Coordinates of C-alpha atoms in Angstrom, one line a residue:
M166 CA 31.2 -14.4 7.6
I167 CA 32.8 -15.0 4.5
I168 CA 32.0 -13.7 1.0
T169 CA 31.8 -16.8 -0.6
A170 CA 30.8 -14.8 -4.3
I171 CA 30.7 -11.5 -5.7
T172 CA 28.5 -11.9 -9.2
P173 CA 26.9 -8.9 -11.8
Q174 CA 23.4 -8.6 -11.5
K175 CA 21.6 -9.2 -14.7
H176 CA 19.5 -6.0 -15.2
D177 CA 21.5 -3.2 -13.4
A178 CA 25.1 -3.5 -14.7
S179 CA 26.0 -0.9 -11.9
R180 CA 25.2 -3.2 -8.7
C181 CA 26.4 -6.9 -7.7
N182 CA 25.0 -9.8 -5.7
I183 CA 27.2 -10.6 -2.8
E184 CA 27.1 -14.2 -0.9
V185 CA 28.4 -14.8 1.8
D186 CA 28.9 -18.3 3.4
G187 CA 26.9 -19.6 -0.1
S188 CA 23.7 -17.5 -0.1
F189 CA 22.8 -14.2 -1.2
F190 CA 23.0 -12.0 1.6
C191 CA 23.0 -8.2 -0.2
G192 CA 23.2 -6.4 -3.5
M193 CA 26.2 -3.3 -3.3
Q194 CA 26.8 -0.7 -6.2
L195 CA 30.1 -2.8 -8.3
L196 CA 32.2 1.1 -7.0
T197 CA 31.7 0.6 -3.5
V198 CA 33.1 -3.8 -3.9
M199 CA 36.3 -2.4 -5.7
E200 CA 36.8 1.0 -3.3
H201 CA 36.4 -1.7 -0.5
R202 CA 38.2 -4.3 -2.6
L203 CA 35.7 -6.9 -1.6
K204 CA 36.5 -10.2 -3.0
A205 CA 35.6 -13.8 -2.8
G206 CA 37.3 -15.2 0.3
S207 CA 36.8 -11.6 2.5
A208 CA 36.3 -12.2 6.2
V209 CA 33.0 -9.6 6.9
T210 CA 30.8 -8.9 9.3
E211 CA 26.8 -8.0 8.9
E212 CA 27.5 -4.6 10.2
E213 CA 30.6 -4.1 7.6
L214 CA 28.6 -4.4 4.7
S215 CA 25.1 -2.9 6.0
A216 CA 27.4 0.4 6.7
L217 CA 28.9 0.2 3.0
Q218 CA 25.5 -0.3 1.9
L219 CA 23.8 2.6 3.9
A220 CA 26.6 4.8 2.6
G221 CA 27.0 4.1 -1.3
E222 CA 23.2 3.4 -1.8
K223 CA 20.6 5.5 0.3
Q224 CA 19.9 7.8 -1.9
T225 CA 19.0 5.0 -5.0
A226 CA 16.9 2.9 -3.0
L227 CA 15.3 6.1 -1.9
D228 CA 14.4 6.7 -6.1
K229 CA 13.8 3.1 -6.7
A230 CA 10.9 3.3 -3.4
L231 CA 9.5 6.8 -5.1
T232 CA 9.3 5.1 -8.3
H233 CA 7.7 1.7 -6.6
I234 CA 4.9 3.9 -5.1
S235 CA 3.9 6.6 -8.2
A236 CA 1.8 4.1 -9.9
S237 CA -0.2 3.4 -6.1
M238 CA 0.4 3.8 -2.8
K239 CA 1.9 1.7 -0.7
T240 CA 2.1 0.5 3.2
E241 CA 5.7 0.6 4.7
R242 CA 5.7 -2.7 4.6
D243 CA 5.2 -3.2 0.7
V244 CA 8.5 -0.4 0.6
R245 CA 10.3 -3.2 3.1
D246 CA 9.6 -5.9 1.4
F247 CA 10.2 -4.0 -2.0
L248 CA 13.7 -3.2 -0.6
R249 CA 14.4 -6.5 0.7
R250 CA 13.7 -7.6 -2.6
K251 CA 16.5 -5.5 -4.3
G252 CA 18.7 -7.0 -1.8
Y253 CA 18.9 -3.8 0.2
L254 CA 19.6 -4.4 4.1
Q255 CA 17.7 -2.9 7.4
D256 CA 20.0 -0.1 7.5
V257 CA 18.9 0.8 4.3
S258 CA 15.2 0.4 4.5
D259 CA 15.1 2.2 7.3
Y260 CA 16.6 5.3 6.1
V261 CA 14.4 5.2 2.8
V262 CA 11.1 4.6 5.4
E263 CA 12.2 7.5 7.5
K264 CA 12.7 9.8 4.5
M265 CA 9.5 8.9 2.8
K266 CA 7.2 9.6 6.2
G267 CA 8.9 12.9 6.4
Y268 CA 7.9 13.7 3.0
G269 CA 4.4 12.8 3.7
F270 CA 4.8 9.4 0.5
L271 CA 4.3 6.3 3.3
D272 CA 1.3 6.7 6.0
D273 CA -0.2 3.3 6.4
E274 CA -3.4 5.6 8.5
A275 CA -4.2 7.3 5.3
Y276 CA -3.6 3.6 2.6
A277 CA -6.0 2.3 4.9
R278 CA -8.8 5.0 5.1
A279 CA -8.3 5.0 1.4
Y280 CA -8.5 1.3 0.8
A281 CA -11.6 0.9 3.1
E282 CA -13.1 3.5 0.9
S283 CA -12.6 1.3 -1.9
A284 CA -13.0 -2.3 -1.3
G285 CA -15.8 -1.8 1.0
R286 CA -18.0 -1.2 -2.5
R287 CA -17.5 -5.2 -2.9
K288 CA -15.7 -6.6 0.5
G289 CA -16.8 -6.6 4.0
S290 CA -14.9 -5.4 6.6
R291 CA -13.7 -8.4 7.5
L292 CA -11.7 -9.6 4.5
I293 CA -10.8 -5.7 4.6
R294 CA -9.2 -6.1 7.9
M295 CA -7.4 -9.7 7.3
E296 CA -6.1 -7.8 3.9
L297 CA -4.6 -4.7 6.2
R298 CA -3.4 -6.7 8.4
R299 CA -1.4 -8.5 5.8
K300 CA -0.2 -5.3 4.1
G301 CA 1.5 -4.4 8.1
V302 CA -1.4 -2.1 8.8
S303 CA -1.4 -1.4 12.5
D304 CA -5.0 -2.8 14.1
E305 CA -5.0 0.8 15.5
A306 CA -5.1 2.3 12.1
I307 CA -7.4 -0.4 11.1
D308 CA -9.5 0.2 13.6
A309 CA -10.0 4.1 12.9
A310 CA -10.2 3.6 9.2
L311 CA -13.3 0.9 10.2
S312 CA -14.6 3.2 12.8
D313 CA -17.7 4.4 11.0
E314 CA -20.2 2.3 11.4
K315 CA -22.1 1.5 7.9
D316 CA -24.2 -0.4 6.6
E317 CA -22.5 -3.3 4.4
S318 CA -25.3 -4.3 2.8
G319 CA -25.8 -2.3 -0.4
A320 CA -22.0 -3.7 -1.2
A321 CA -23.1 -7.1 -0.2
R322 CA -26.1 -7.0 -1.9
A323 CA -24.1 -6.2 -5.5
V324 CA -21.7 -9.1 -4.6
L325 CA -25.1 -11.2 -4.6
A326 CA -26.5 -10.2 -7.8
K327 CA -22.7 -10.5 -9.9
Y328 CA -22.3 -14.4 -8.0
L329 CA -26.1 -14.8 -9.7
R330 CA -25.5 -13.4 -12.7
G331 CA -26.8 -16.8 -14.7
R332 CA -27.2 -19.2 -12.6
Q333 CA -30.3 -20.3 -11.6
T334 CA -31.7 -19.0 -7.7
D335 CA -32.5 -22.2 -6.5
E336 CA -31.5 -23.2 -2.9
K337 CA -28.2 -25.1 -3.7
T338 CA -27.1 -21.9 -5.0
L339 CA -28.3 -19.8 -2.8
H340 CA -26.3 -22.3 -0.3
K341 CA -23.6 -21.7 -2.1
A342 CA -23.8 -18.0 -2.8
Y343 CA -24.5 -17.4 1.3
A344 CA -20.9 -18.9 1.4
H345 CA -19.6 -16.5 -1.3
L346 CA -20.8 -13.6 1.0
L347 CA -18.9 -15.2 4.2
A348 CA -15.8 -15.2 2.3
K349 CA -16.2 -12.0 0.8
G350 CA -15.9 -10.8 4.6
F351 CA -19.3 -9.9 4.9
D352 CA -21.5 -11.4 8.3
Y353 CA -23.0 -13.9 9.0
D354 CA -25.9 -11.4 9.5
T355 CA -25.3 -9.4 6.4
A356 CA -25.2 -12.4 4.2
R357 CA -28.7 -14.1 5.5
A358 CA -30.5 -10.5 5.6
V359 CA -29.4 -9.9 1.8
L360 CA -30.7 -13.4 0.8
A361 CA -33.6 -12.9 2.7
Q362 CA -34.2 -9.9 0.4
L363 CA -33.7 -12.0 -2.6
R364 CA -36.1 -14.9 -1.5
E365 CA -38.9 -12.3 -1.1
S366 CA -38.1 -9.3 -4.3
P367 CA -35.6 -11.0 -6.8
F368 CA -33.4 -8.6 -8.1
D369 CA -34.5 -6.6 -11.2
E370 CA -31.5 -7.1 -14.2
T371 CA -31.9 -3.9 -14.7
E372 CA -30.6 -2.6 -11.7
D373 CA -27.7 -1.1 -11.7
F374 CA -25.1 -2.7 -8.9
S375 CA -21.7 -1.0 -10.3

C-alpha cells in the first residue's frame, strides 16, 4: 500500500487524515506521522499503520469514547461505529471496547433491558427486537430483555389514542390505525384487541395516555 496524501483534520489540528491508494484510510496524531517520517509516497502495510495508531492514540480514543457515552447509554456497535467515523482502526477499537467493558461502561445486556423497558411504553416487542438488532445487540441479550411476558395492550392503547387524536374514528381511519399499530411493533392479536375495545367503548378524552 502507498500513502497518497496526508492532510490536517479540520476540527483537530493535532491529528491528520491518511489516504492510502487514493482513499481515506485512517486518522493519526501529527506527532506520530512526523516521528515515523510518513509522507506521500511511503510504502506501508495495514499492520504498520494500525500499530502506530494504537501506540499513539489508544488513550485519546478511549477518552473520546467515554465522552461519547456520557450523555446516554451506548452499545458496543455504537462505540465501534463512532470510532470508525473518527478514523480509528480496529486494533484501537478493540482496545477501547475491552477497556470500557472492564470499567463497566459498556454492557449490551444492560442496554437491552433499559431500552426494552423505556421503548415498551410506546412500541411493541417486534419493533424493539428489530431496533436492538440494528444496534448490534445479540439475540441472547434481546431474548433476556424481552423474557418477561407482559400484556402490551396498555402501550398499544396509548399509541392508538395518540394516533386517533383529532381524527374521525370511521372504518377507513381505523384500518390505517391498525396498520400504524403493526408498524409500531405490536402483534396482530394485540392490535385487533385494542381496536375492538375502541369500537365497544370509545376512549375518554380525559384519560391519561402519557
